[in-house]
């Protein structure tokens, strides 16, 4: 049984094309924000969107996700390698209209990223099957149409370097999850959408409500 999740650390704009599709500057250092453990749900349950008439559109962002098996603080890249305990694919769900509104006002945007169900995670897999994470492919298909095609080779900040960098900003603990950023192709979830997430030979299906 894996350690319980303490926090979810998310990386913004780790793919240049995604930064450009949202009209954002490509960063020179990782952009970090967090989701609470209370936002995490399993991909084995339906995705429940916050009421669109109240909160606006919910956007999907498929991401390669890492769970730590050891604490990291001011770590080296080698220490980061040894701390990876699991890997999966997940969805960072975002209330995009609300996020844009909060950004325009200069406010924090946790309300758009931290709601219950905002972090959808598939089953954890053993990391050894994915080598050094330098070329891991993952995909999101919606209603049989490919929407996101991720490849860790295109990350601005590769996985191990990213973990080490985060640990210099603040300590990471065993059980923490890192969502490593989303490729281009994000969009709106609609009621009754059928989603398929794939990571290597593994796949998971989930429906939107």
PDB file of C-alpha atoms in Angstrom:
ATOM      1  CA  UNK A   1       0.000   0.000   0.000  1.00  0.00           C
ATOM      2  CA  UNK A   2       1.417   3.381  -0.994  1.00  0.00           C
ATOM      3  CA  UNK A   3       1.881   6.268   1.404  1.00  0.00           C
ATOM      4  CA  UNK A   4      -1.069   8.608   1.771  1.00  0.00           C
ATOM      5  CA  UNK A   5      -0.899  11.818  -0.237  1.00  0.00           C
ATOM      6  CA  UNK A   6       0.123  14.889   1.738  1.00  0.00           C
ATOM      7  CA  UNK A   7       0.017  17.418  -1.108  1.00  0.00           C
ATOM      8  CA  UNK A   8      -0.072  17.579  -4.874  1.00  0.00           C
ATOM      9  CA  UNK A   9       2.537  19.830  -6.465  1.00  0.00           C
ATOM     10  CA  UNK A  10       1.630  20.967  -9.984  1.00  0.00           C
ATOM     11  CA  UNK A  11       3.967  22.341 -12.616  1.00  0.00           C
ATOM     12  CA  UNK A  12       2.650  25.011 -14.943  1.00  0.00           C
ATOM     13  CA  UNK A  13       3.836  25.519 -18.533  1.00  0.00           C
ATOM     14  CA  UNK A  14       6.302  22.610 -18.629  1.00  0.00           C
ATOM     15  CA  UNK A  15       5.533  22.177 -22.348  1.00  0.00           C
ATOM     16  CA  UNK A  16       6.274  25.167 -24.561  1.00  0.00           C
ATOM     17  CA  UNK A  17       3.340  24.506 -26.919  1.00  0.00           C
ATOM     18  CA  UNK A  18       0.866  24.468 -24.032  1.00  0.00           C
ATOM     19  CA  UNK A  19       2.199  27.794 -22.755  1.00  0.00           C
ATOM     20  CA  UNK A  20       1.750  29.269 -26.224  1.00  0.00           C
ATOM     21  CA  UNK A  21      -1.786  27.892 -26.730  1.00  0.00           C
ATOM     22  CA  UNK A  22      -2.923  29.766 -23.608  1.00  0.00           C
ATOM     23  CA  UNK A  23      -1.029  32.901 -24.610  1.00  0.00           C
ATOM     24  CA  UNK A  24       1.472  32.589 -21.765  1.00  0.00           C
ATOM     25  CA  UNK A  25       5.183  33.277 -21.695  1.00  0.00           C
ATOM     26  CA  UNK A  26       7.428  30.202 -21.788  1.00  0.00           C
ATOM     27  CA  UNK A  27       9.055  30.091 -18.325  1.00  0.00           C
ATOM     28  CA  UNK A  28      12.771  29.940 -17.563  1.00  0.00           C
ATOM     29  CA  UNK A  29      12.218  28.236 -14.198  1.00  0.00           C
ATOM     30  CA  UNK A  30       9.375  25.875 -13.159  1.00  0.00           C
ATOM     31  CA  UNK A  31       6.068  27.513 -12.255  1.00  0.00           C
ATOM     32  CA  UNK A  32       4.684  25.745  -9.184  1.00  0.00           C
ATOM     33  CA  UNK A  33       1.318  25.632  -7.477  1.00  0.00           C
ATOM     34  CA  UNK A  34      -0.430  23.090  -5.258  1.00  0.00           C
ATOM     35  CA  UNK A  35      -3.632  21.146  -4.878  1.00  0.00           C
ATOM     36  CA  UNK A  36      -4.688  19.761  -1.488  1.00  0.00           C
ATOM     37  CA  UNK A  37      -5.004  16.030  -0.888  1.00  0.00           C
ATOM     38  CA  UNK A  38      -8.758  16.593  -0.576  1.00  0.00           C
ATOM     39  CA  UNK A  39      -8.917  17.353  -4.319  1.00  0.00           C
ATOM     40  CA  UNK A  40      -7.714  13.856  -5.288  1.00  0.00           C
ATOM     41  CA  UNK A  41     -10.123  11.280  -6.724  1.00  0.00           C
ATOM     42  CA  UNK A  42      -9.640   7.995  -8.564  1.00  0.00           C
ATOM     43  CA  UNK A  43     -10.102   7.689 -12.299  1.00  0.00           C
ATOM     44  CA  UNK A  44     -12.254   4.658 -11.473  1.00  0.00           C
ATOM     45  CA  UNK A  45     -15.074   7.009 -10.458  1.00  0.00           C
ATOM     46  CA  UNK A  46     -17.037   9.315 -12.760  1.00  0.00           C
ATOM     47  CA  UNK A  47     -15.657  12.833 -13.133  1.00  0.00           C
ATOM     48  CA  UNK A  48     -18.085  15.265 -11.541  1.00  0.00           C
ATOM     49  CA  UNK A  49     -17.797  18.836 -12.843  1.00  0.00           C
ATOM     50  CA  UNK A  50     -18.684  21.783 -10.619  1.00  0.00           C
ATOM     51  CA  UNK A  51     -22.008  23.266 -11.766  1.00  0.00           C
ATOM     52  CA  UNK A  52     -21.220  24.980 -15.121  1.00  0.00           C
ATOM     53  CA  UNK A  53     -24.001  27.538 -14.660  1.00  0.00           C
ATOM     54  CA  UNK A  54     -22.256  28.706 -11.475  1.00  0.00           C
ATOM     55  CA  UNK A  55     -18.565  28.067 -12.107  1.00  0.00           C
ATOM     56  CA  UNK A  56     -18.251  28.082 -15.906  1.00  0.00           C
ATOM     57  CA  UNK A  57     -16.230  25.607 -17.964  1.00  0.00           C
ATOM     58  CA  UNK A  58     -14.112  22.820 -16.501  1.00  0.00           C
ATOM     59  CA  UNK A  59     -10.978  22.207 -18.568  1.00  0.00           C
ATOM     60  CA  UNK A  60      -8.968  18.986 -18.683  1.00  0.00           C
ATOM     61  CA  UNK A  61      -5.168  18.816 -18.560  1.00  0.00           C
ATOM     62  CA  UNK A  62      -3.628  15.336 -18.847  1.00  0.00           C
ATOM     63  CA  UNK A  63      -0.300  14.951 -17.056  1.00  0.00           C
ATOM     64  CA  UNK A  64       2.395  12.436 -16.180  1.00  0.00           C
ATOM     65  CA  UNK A  65       2.303  12.073 -12.390  1.00  0.00           C
ATOM     66  CA  UNK A  66       4.961  10.943  -9.927  1.00  0.00           C
ATOM     67  CA  UNK A  67       4.544   9.828  -6.317  1.00  0.00           C
ATOM     68  CA  UNK A  68       7.487   9.991  -3.923  1.00  0.00           C
ATOM     69  CA  UNK A  69       8.529   7.115  -1.683  1.00  0.00           C
ATOM     70  CA  UNK A  70      11.003   9.218   0.346  1.00  0.00           C
ATOM     71  CA  UNK A  71      11.349  12.756   1.643  1.00  0.00           C
ATOM     72  CA  UNK A  72      13.302  15.256  -0.452  1.00  0.00           C
ATOM     73  CA  UNK A  73      14.776  18.538   0.726  1.00  0.00           C
ATOM     74  CA  UNK A  74      17.396  20.485  -1.240  1.00  0.00           C
ATOM     75  CA  UNK A  75      17.996  17.225  -3.098  1.00  0.00           C
ATOM     76  CA  UNK A  76      20.425  16.336  -5.837  1.00  0.00           C
ATOM     77  CA  UNK A  77      19.199  14.851  -9.102  1.00  0.00           C
ATOM     78  CA  UNK A  78      20.539  11.470  -7.986  1.00  0.00           C
ATOM     79  CA  UNK A  79      18.596  11.672  -4.722  1.00  0.00           C
ATOM     80  CA  UNK A  80      15.485  12.584  -6.689  1.00  0.00           C
ATOM     81  CA  UNK A  81      15.905   9.467  -8.837  1.00  0.00           C
ATOM     82  CA  UNK A  82      15.963   7.266  -5.741  1.00  0.00           C
ATOM     83  CA  UNK A  83      12.817   8.882  -4.290  1.00  0.00           C
ATOM     84  CA  UNK A  84      10.388   8.007  -7.099  1.00  0.00           C
ATOM     85  CA  UNK A  85       7.947   5.407  -5.809  1.00  0.00           C
ATOM     86  CA  UNK A  86       5.206   5.352  -8.424  1.00  0.00           C
ATOM     87  CA  UNK A  87       4.095   6.757 -11.741  1.00  0.00           C
ATOM     88  CA  UNK A  88       0.715   7.200 -13.371  1.00  0.00           C
ATOM     89  CA  UNK A  89      -1.266   9.576 -15.558  1.00  0.00           C
ATOM     90  CA  UNK A  90      -3.762  12.058 -14.196  1.00  0.00           C
ATOM     91  CA  UNK A  91      -5.981  15.020 -14.956  1.00  0.00           C
ATOM     92  CA  UNK A  92      -5.454  18.493 -13.538  1.00  0.00           C
ATOM     93  CA  UNK A  93      -8.976  19.889 -13.766  1.00  0.00           C
ATOM     94  CA  UNK A  94      -9.325  23.656 -13.956  1.00  0.00           C
ATOM     95  CA  UNK A  95     -12.251  26.051 -13.735  1.00  0.00           C
ATOM     96  CA  UNK A  96     -10.829  28.115 -16.587  1.00  0.00           C
ATOM     97  CA  UNK A  97     -13.334  30.982 -16.569  1.00  0.00           C
ATOM     98  CA  UNK A  98     -12.869  31.445 -12.840  1.00  0.00           C
ATOM     99  CA  UNK A  99      -9.089  31.158 -13.132  1.00  0.00           C
ATOM    100  CA  UNK A 100      -8.990  33.852 -15.820  1.00  0.00           C
ATOM    101  CA  UNK A 101     -11.175  36.132 -13.717  1.00  0.00           C
ATOM    102  CA  UNK A 102      -8.974  35.686 -10.643  1.00  0.00           C
ATOM    103  CA  UNK A 103      -5.774  36.206 -12.654  1.00  0.00           C
ATOM    104  CA  UNK A 104      -7.098  39.458 -14.107  1.00  0.00           C
ATOM    105  CA  UNK A 105      -7.704  40.759 -10.580  1.00  0.00           C
ATOM    106  CA  UNK A 106      -4.268  39.652  -9.420  1.00  0.00           C
ATOM    107  CA  UNK A 107      -5.793  37.191  -6.957  1.00  0.00           C
ATOM    108  CA  UNK A 108      -4.549  33.673  -6.140  1.00  0.00           C
ATOM    109  CA  UNK A 109      -6.442  31.055  -8.142  1.00  0.00           C
ATOM    110  CA  UNK A 110      -6.776  28.120  -5.759  1.00  0.00           C
ATOM    111  CA  UNK A 111     -10.553  28.332  -6.152  1.00  0.00           C
ATOM    112  CA  UNK A 112     -10.098  27.320  -9.783  1.00  0.00           C
ATOM    113  CA  UNK A 113      -7.671  24.452  -9.134  1.00  0.00           C
ATOM    114  CA  UNK A 114      -8.374  22.990  -5.687  1.00  0.00           C
ATOM    115  CA  UNK A 115     -12.032  22.006  -5.661  1.00  0.00           C
ATOM    116  CA  UNK A 116     -13.027  18.469  -4.653  1.00  0.00           C
ATOM    117  CA  UNK A 117     -12.279  16.187  -7.606  1.00  0.00           C
ATOM    118  CA  UNK A 118      -9.848  18.604  -9.267  1.00  0.00           C
ATOM    119  CA  UNK A 119      -7.049  16.010  -9.299  1.00  0.00           C
ATOM    120  CA  UNK A 120      -7.987  12.760 -11.043  1.00  0.00           C
ATOM    121  CA  UNK A 121      -5.368  10.015 -10.717  1.00  0.00           C
ATOM    122  CA  UNK A 122      -5.143   6.620 -12.418  1.00  0.00           C
ATOM    123  CA  UNK A 123      -3.625   3.568 -10.708  1.00  0.00           C
ATOM    124  CA  UNK A 124      -0.022   3.793  -9.564  1.00  0.00           C
ATOM    125  CA  UNK A 125       2.510   1.790 -11.574  1.00  0.00           C
ATOM    126  CA  UNK A 126       6.058   0.710 -10.753  1.00  0.00           C
ATOM    127  CA  UNK A 127       8.527   3.333 -12.029  1.00  0.00           C
ATOM    128  CA  UNK A 128      11.129   0.811 -13.182  1.00  0.00           C
ATOM    129  CA  UNK A 129       9.019   0.083 -16.270  1.00  0.00           C
ATOM    130  CA  UNK A 130       9.550   3.653 -17.531  1.00  0.00           C
ATOM    131  CA  UNK A 131      13.338   3.839 -17.449  1.00  0.00           C
ATOM    132  CA  UNK A 132      14.759   7.284 -16.736  1.00  0.00           C
ATOM    133  CA  UNK A 133      11.495   9.084 -17.721  1.00  0.00           C
ATOM    134  CA  UNK A 134      13.285  10.761 -20.621  1.00  0.00           C
ATOM    135  CA  UNK A 135      10.793   9.528 -23.237  1.00  0.00           C
ATOM    136  CA  UNK A 136       7.479   8.513 -21.674  1.00  0.00           C
ATOM    137  CA  UNK A 137       4.373   8.726 -23.886  1.00  0.00           C
ATOM    138  CA  UNK A 138       0.866   9.273 -22.576  1.00  0.00           C
ATOM    139  CA  UNK A 139      -2.383  10.257 -24.245  1.00  0.00           C
ATOM    140  CA  UNK A 140      -5.888  11.526 -23.589  1.00  0.00           C
ATOM    141  CA  UNK A 141      -8.692  10.518 -25.942  1.00  0.00           C
ATOM    142  CA  UNK A 142     -12.203  11.988 -25.636  1.00  0.00           C
ATOM    143  CA  UNK A 143     -15.094  10.344 -27.463  1.00  0.00           C
ATOM    144  CA  UNK A 144     -12.559   8.384 -29.574  1.00  0.00           C
ATOM    145  CA  UNK A 145     -10.767  11.579 -30.689  1.00  0.00           C
ATOM    146  CA  UNK A 146      -7.141  12.120 -29.616  1.00  0.00           C
ATOM    147  CA  UNK A 147      -6.950  15.388 -27.688  1.00  0.00           C
ATOM    148  CA  UNK A 148      -3.551  15.296 -25.959  1.00  0.00           C
ATOM    149  CA  UNK A 149      -0.417  13.397 -26.952  1.00  0.00           C
ATOM    150  CA  UNK A 150       2.249  13.808 -24.292  1.00  0.00           C
ATOM    151  CA  UNK A 151       5.927  12.916 -24.471  1.00  0.00           C
ATOM    152  CA  UNK A 152       8.224  13.639 -21.528  1.00  0.00           C
ATOM    153  CA  UNK A 153      11.047  14.231 -24.027  1.00  0.00           C
ATOM    154  CA  UNK A 154       9.362  17.576 -24.788  1.00  0.00           C
ATOM    155  CA  UNK A 155       9.314  18.786 -21.182  1.00  0.00           C
ATOM    156  CA  UNK A 156      11.151  22.038 -20.536  1.00  0.00           C
ATOM    157  CA  UNK A 157      12.189  20.663 -17.135  1.00  0.00           C
ATOM    158  CA  UNK A 158      12.799  16.873 -17.141  1.00  0.00           C
ATOM    159  CA  UNK A 159      11.361  14.742 -14.349  1.00  0.00           C
ATOM    160  CA  UNK A 160      14.388  14.176 -12.096  1.00  0.00           C
ATOM    161  CA  UNK A 161      15.696  17.720 -12.468  1.00  0.00           C
ATOM    162  CA  UNK A 162      12.185  18.966 -11.773  1.00  0.00           C
ATOM    163  CA  UNK A 163      11.879  16.989  -8.532  1.00  0.00           C
ATOM    164  CA  UNK A 164      15.244  18.265  -7.345  1.00  0.00           C
ATOM    165  CA  UNK A 165      14.339  21.849  -8.236  1.00  0.00           C
ATOM    166  CA  UNK A 166      11.029  21.658  -6.350  1.00  0.00           C
ATOM    167  CA  UNK A 167      12.795  20.264  -3.276  1.00  0.00           C
ATOM    168  CA  UNK A 168      14.978  23.386  -3.198  1.00  0.00           C
ATOM    169  CA  UNK A 169      11.860  25.575  -3.158  1.00  0.00           C
ATOM    170  CA  UNK A 170      10.193  23.594  -0.354  1.00  0.00           C
ATOM    171  CA  UNK A 171      10.520  20.145   1.178  1.00  0.00           C
ATOM    172  CA  UNK A 172       8.710  17.207  -0.357  1.00  0.00           C
ATOM    173  CA  UNK A 173       7.518  14.254   1.686  1.00  0.00           C
ATOM    174  CA  UNK A 174       6.935  10.570   1.014  1.00  0.00           C
ATOM    175  CA  UNK A 175       3.485  10.236  -0.533  1.00  0.00           C
ATOM    176  CA  UNK A 176       3.496  13.645  -2.196  1.00  0.00           C
ATOM    177  CA  UNK A 177       2.398  13.694  -5.835  1.00  0.00           C
ATOM    178  CA  UNK A 178       3.971  15.812  -8.558  1.00  0.00           C
ATOM    179  CA  UNK A 179       1.908  16.576 -11.673  1.00  0.00           C
ATOM    180  CA  UNK A 180       4.653  17.336 -14.173  1.00  0.00           C
ATOM    181  CA  UNK A 181       2.792  19.579 -16.626  1.00  0.00           C
ATOM    182  CA  UNK A 182       0.429  19.192 -19.556  1.00  0.00           C
ATOM    183  CA  UNK A 183       1.047  19.137 -23.317  1.00  0.00           C
ATOM    184  CA  UNK A 184      -0.985  21.210 -25.746  1.00  0.00           C
ATOM    185  CA  UNK A 185      -4.561  20.277 -26.569  1.00  0.00           C
ATOM    186  CA  UNK A 186      -6.403  21.225 -23.383  1.00  0.00           C
ATOM    187  CA  UNK A 187     -10.106  21.961 -23.644  1.00  0.00           C
ATOM    188  CA  UNK A 188     -13.565  21.844 -22.095  1.00  0.00           C
ATOM    189  CA  UNK A 189     -15.188  18.783 -20.538  1.00  0.00           C
ATOM    190  CA  UNK A 190     -18.817  18.191 -21.475  1.00  0.00           C
ATOM    191  CA  UNK A 191     -21.432  16.052 -19.750  1.00  0.00           C
ATOM    192  CA  UNK A 192     -21.296  12.394 -20.907  1.00  0.00           C
ATOM    193  CA  UNK A 193     -17.823  12.746 -22.464  1.00  0.00           C
ATOM    194  CA  UNK A 194     -16.037   9.382 -22.551  1.00  0.00           C
ATOM    195  CA  UNK A 195     -12.359   9.770 -21.659  1.00  0.00           C
ATOM    196  CA  UNK A 196      -9.528   7.294 -22.150  1.00  0.00           C
ATOM    197  CA  UNK A 197      -6.143   7.859 -20.541  1.00  0.00           C
ATOM    198  CA  UNK A 198      -3.174   5.790 -21.683  1.00  0.00           C
ATOM    199  CA  UNK A 199       0.323   5.406 -20.288  1.00  0.00           C
ATOM    200  CA  UNK A 200       2.515   2.918 -22.091  1.00  0.00           C
ATOM    201  CA  UNK A 201       0.510  -0.312 -22.357  1.00  0.00           C
ATOM    202  CA  UNK A 202      -1.922   0.742 -19.623  1.00  0.00           C
ATOM    203  CA  UNK A 203      -5.254   2.464 -20.154  1.00  0.00           C
ATOM    204  CA  UNK A 204      -8.144   3.736 -18.053  1.00  0.00           C
ATOM    205  CA  UNK A 205     -11.608   4.923 -19.045  1.00  0.00           C
ATOM    206  CA  UNK A 206     -13.857   7.374 -17.235  1.00  0.00           C
ATOM    207  CA  UNK A 207     -17.083   9.247 -17.936  1.00  0.00           C
ATOM    208  CA  UNK A 208     -17.884  12.892 -17.220  1.00  0.00           C
ATOM    209  CA  UNK A 209     -21.015  13.985 -15.375  1.00  0.00           C
TER     210      UNK A 209
END
